GROMACS .gro file of C-alpha atoms in nm:
model
   90
    1UNK     CA    1   0.622  -0.198  -1.678
    2UNK     CA    2   0.313  -0.353  -1.526
    3UNK     CA    3   0.143  -0.153  -1.227
    4UNK     CA    4  -0.106  -0.194  -0.964
    5UNK     CA    5  -0.340   0.070  -0.871
    6UNK     CA    6  -0.564   0.028  -0.559
    7UNK     CA    7  -0.780   0.314  -0.418
    8UNK     CA    8  -1.047   0.267  -0.124
    9UNK     CA    9  -1.234   0.491   0.077
   10UNK     CA   10  -1.207   0.432   0.437
   11UNK     CA   11  -1.495   0.493   0.663
   12UNK     CA   12  -1.317   0.675   0.948
   13UNK     CA   13  -1.182   1.005   1.038
   14UNK     CA   14  -0.862   1.092   0.833
   15UNK     CA   15  -0.631   1.045   1.145
   16UNK     CA   16  -0.764   0.704   1.207
   17UNK     CA   17  -0.758   0.616   0.827
   18UNK     CA   18  -0.389   0.708   0.842
   19UNK     CA   19  -0.308   0.518   1.143
   20UNK     CA   20  -0.480   0.193   0.973
   21UNK     CA   21  -0.278   0.230   0.648
   22UNK     CA   22   0.037   0.256   0.818
   23UNK     CA   23  -0.032  -0.049   1.048
   24UNK     CA   24  -0.107  -0.243   0.717
   25UNK     CA   25   0.168  -0.109   0.526
   26UNK     CA   26   0.401  -0.205   0.833
   27UNK     CA   27   0.282  -0.549   0.794
   28UNK     CA   28   0.336  -0.559   0.412
   29UNK     CA   29   0.701  -0.444   0.461
   30UNK     CA   30   0.765  -0.672   0.739
   31UNK     CA   31   0.635  -0.972   0.535
   32UNK     CA   32   0.780  -0.875   0.201
   33UNK     CA   33   1.119  -0.697   0.271
   34UNK     CA   34   0.979  -0.351   0.164
   35UNK     CA   35   1.133  -0.015   0.290
   36UNK     CA   36   0.832   0.253   0.332
   37UNK     CA   37   0.926   0.593   0.411
   38UNK     CA   38   0.640   0.823   0.533
   39UNK     CA   39   0.627   1.195   0.511
   40UNK     CA   40   0.296   1.323   0.639
   41UNK     CA   41   0.011   1.167   0.447
   42UNK     CA   42   0.251   1.023   0.168
   43UNK     CA   43   0.491   0.698   0.176
   44UNK     CA   44   0.757   0.606  -0.074
   45UNK     CA   45   0.777   0.237  -0.118
   46UNK     CA   46   1.071   0.018  -0.239
   47UNK     CA   47   1.135  -0.354  -0.238
   48UNK     CA   48   1.265  -0.625  -0.443
   49UNK     CA   49   1.127  -0.542  -0.776
   50UNK     CA   50   0.866  -0.304  -0.651
   51UNK     CA   51   0.855   0.075  -0.604
   52UNK     CA   52   0.580   0.322  -0.560
   53UNK     CA   53   0.386   0.565  -0.338
   54UNK     CA   54   0.083   0.540  -0.108
   55UNK     CA   55  -0.116   0.833   0.032
   56UNK     CA   56  -0.414   0.913   0.256
   57UNK     CA   57  -0.631   1.193   0.157
   58UNK     CA   58  -0.989   1.278   0.285
   59UNK     CA   59  -0.982   0.918   0.410
   60UNK     CA   60  -0.904   0.798   0.090
   61UNK     CA   61  -0.614   0.535   0.054
   62UNK     CA   62  -0.457   0.573  -0.291
   63UNK     CA   63  -0.184   0.295  -0.391
   64UNK     CA   64   0.054   0.295  -0.684
   65UNK     CA   65   0.293   0.043  -0.747
   66UNK     CA   66   0.530  -0.025  -1.059
   67UNK     CA   67   0.638  -0.378  -1.088
   68UNK     CA   68   1.004  -0.468  -1.215
   69UNK     CA   69   1.096  -0.738  -1.466
   70UNK     CA   70   1.121  -1.017  -1.191
   71UNK     CA   71   0.805  -0.922  -1.015
   72UNK     CA   72   0.587  -0.888  -1.326
   73UNK     CA   73   0.474  -1.253  -1.305
   74UNK     CA   74   0.339  -1.233  -0.977
   75UNK     CA   75   0.120  -0.922  -1.050
   76UNK     CA   76  -0.209  -1.100  -0.959
   77UNK     CA   77  -0.031  -1.235  -0.631
   78UNK     CA   78   0.085  -0.934  -0.522
   79UNK     CA   79  -0.242  -0.744  -0.562
   80UNK     CA   80  -0.429  -1.015  -0.386
   81UNK     CA   81  -0.187  -0.969  -0.099
   82UNK     CA   82  -0.228  -0.616  -0.108
   83UNK     CA   83  -0.615  -0.620  -0.126
   84UNK     CA   84  -0.624  -0.876   0.168
   85UNK     CA   85  -0.391  -0.651   0.383
   86UNK     CA   86  -0.609  -0.356   0.313
   87UNK     CA   87  -0.951  -0.558   0.407
   88UNK     CA   88  -0.789  -0.676   0.741
   89UNK     CA   89  -0.640  -0.370   0.860
   90UNK     CA   90  -0.800  -0.074   0.691
   0.00000   0.00000   0.00000
């Protein structure tokens, strides 16, 4: 299965970084029909043809997504959308 892995250092305190990442994931969830369940600094992500995790540790955001068969052809588009959201919100 194709995957996407994005890691980004956020130049802010851990709590602020976590809030910004939560805000960005909420926007992605709303736009793309994802279900995101947070538990402390980690969240599971599920959606049509996508599942993964996101975590924030020491002000570093780490996102890993596995793309299903139907989402695989859109890997570049999905990755670009995620990058754009994290540039804007984080």
